[in-house]
C-alpha positions in Angstrom: 68.5 68.7 114.6 70.0 68.5 111.1 71.2 64.9 110.8 72.8 65.5 107.3 75.0 68.3 108.9 76.0 66.0 111.7 76.7 63.1 109.3 78.9 65.4 107.1 80.8 66.6 110.2 81.4 63.0 111.3 82.6 62.1 107.8 85.1 65.1 107.9 86.5 63.8 111.3 86.9 60.3 109.9 88.7 61.4 106.7 90.9 63.9 108.6 94.6 63.2 107.9 93.8 61.2 104.8 94.8 63.5 102.0 93.2 62.7 98.7 95.8 64.7 96.7 99.2 63.4 97.4 102.0 65.9 97.0 105.0 64.9 95.0 107.8 66.5 97.1 110.5 65.5 94.6 109.2 68.4 92.5 109.9 70.8 95.4 112.9 69.2 97.1 116.1 67.5 95.8 117.9 64.9 97.8 121.1 63.6 96.3 121.4 59.8 95.9 124.7 58.0 96.0 126.8 58.9 93.0 127.9 62.1 91.1 125.5 65.0 90.4 126.0 68.3 88.8 124.0 71.2 90.2 123.8 75.0 89.9 122.9 77.1 92.9 120.6 79.9 91.8 120.0 83.3 93.4 117.3 83.4 96.0 114.1 85.0 94.9 113.4 86.3 98.4 116.9 87.4 99.6 119.2 88.9 97.0 122.1 89.0 99.5 122.5 85.3 100.0 121.3 82.1 98.3 121.3 80.2 101.6 118.5 80.1 104.2 119.2 78.8 107.7 116.2 77.2 109.3 116.1 75.8 112.9 114.3 72.5 113.7 113.6 70.5 116.8 114.0 66.7 116.4 112.9 63.8 118.5 109.5 65.0 119.7 107.3 63.7 116.8 107.7 61.5 113.8 109.2 64.4 111.8 111.0 67.6 112.7 109.3 70.6 114.2 110.1 74.2 113.1 111.5 76.2 116.0 109.7 79.4 116.8 113.1 81.2 116.7 112.8 81.2 112.9 110.3 84.0 113.2 112.0 85.8 116.1 109.5 84.3 118.6 110.3 82.9 122.0 111.2 79.2 122.0 110.5 77.5 125.4 112.6 74.4 124.5 115.6 76.6 123.6 115.1 78.6 126.7 115.0 75.5 128.8 118.2 74.3 127.1 119.9 77.6 128.1 118.8 77.0 131.7 120.3 73.5 131.6 123.6 75.0 130.4 123.9 77.1 133.5 124.1 73.9 135.6 127.4 72.3 136.4 125.9 68.8 135.9 127.2 67.0 132.9 123.9 65.3 132.2 122.2 68.7 132.0 124.7 69.8 129.4 124.1 66.6 127.4 120.3 67.1 127.6 120.7 70.7 126.6 122.7 69.7 123.5 120.0 67.1 122.6 117.0 69.5 122.8 118.6 72.6 121.3 117.2 73.5 117.9 119.4 72.1 115.1 120.2 74.2 112.0 119.6 73.1 108.5 120.3 75.1 105.4 118.4 75.4 102.1 119.3 76.7 98.7 117.5 76.8 95.4 119.3 74.7 92.8 118.9 73.4 89.3 120.1 69.8 88.8 121.8 69.4 85.4 120.0 66.8 83.3 116.8 67.6 85.2 116.3 71.2 84.1 112.8 70.4 83.0 111.8 70.1 86.7 112.9 73.7 87.4 114.5 75.1 90.5 114.1 72.9 93.6 115.2 73.2 97.2 118.3 71.4 98.4 118.6 70.8 102.2 122.0 70.4 103.7 123.9 70.6 107.0 126.5 72.8 108.6 129.6 71.2 107.0 128.2 71.6 103.5 127.1 75.2 104.3 130.6 76.0 105.6 132.2 74.7 102.4 129.8 76.7 100.2 130.3 79.9 102.3 134.1 79.4 102.1 133.9 79.1 98.3 131.7 82.2 98.1 134.2 84.1 100.2 137.1 83.2 97.8 137.6 86.1 95.4 138.9 83.7 92.7 135.4 82.2 92.3 133.2 85.3 92.6 129.4 85.0 92.6 128.8 81.3 91.7 125.0 82.0 91.6 125.3 84.6 88.8 122.8 83.7 86.1 125.1 84.4 83.2 128.6 83.9 84.7 128.1 81.5 87.6 129.6 78.1 88.2 128.2 74.6 88.6 129.1 72.2 91.4 129.9 68.5 91.2 128.5 66.7 94.2 129.9 63.3 95.0 127.3 61.7 97.3 128.2 58.6 99.3 126.3 56.6 101.9 127.8 57.0 105.3 127.0 56.9 109.0 126.3 60.5 110.1 125.5 61.2 113.8 124.8 57.6 114.4 122.4 57.2 111.5 122.7 56.1 107.9 122.7 59.1 105.6 124.3 60.7 102.6 127.6 62.6 102.8 128.3 65.1 100.1 131.7 66.2 98.8 131.6 69.4 96.8 133.8 70.5 93.9 133.2 73.8 92.1 133.6 73.8 88.3 136.4 76.1 87.1 134.6 77.3 84.0 131.8 79.9 84.2 128.5 79.1 82.4 125.0 80.6 82.0 122.2 78.7 83.9 120.7 77.9 80.5 121.3 78.6 76.8 117.6 79.4 76.5 117.2 83.1 77.5 113.5 82.6 78.2 114.3 80.1 81.0 
């Protein structure tokens, strides 16, 4: 028996879950704080047809959200169970179905004005904000607000509010009327 191998295996079990390199998620994701912010939504590197990505999550099962298998076109047993509950005439079944169904969140790559040195980051937002953005995109007066040279910035006024029974940030969007390039530096 190789005791050094067993000891190293034991050490790996005990250190599991304790990451030595902490990830700074503020370099990847942007969350608005209360106040005014100016952002620019940039075109998606992965999908040229839309800058927005809809992602489904399950909440309430673990400390954080769980990605729903439907994001990859796979069967989702929780969503299937929710569909079965909706076939019932019982009001409690409908309420449970609503609670366990996957919830959609939306992501877009953005550049925060004044923080351009951090590069493009992901902004996560809900259905109401997505509906506002899609409505602006559909308005022919604004055109493609993600265009690199002739796009438009947004002013976001973020306020603390109670959303779905929890304290959160509510965003009010206003599109800037003037078109601008993403950066004056062509290399960026």
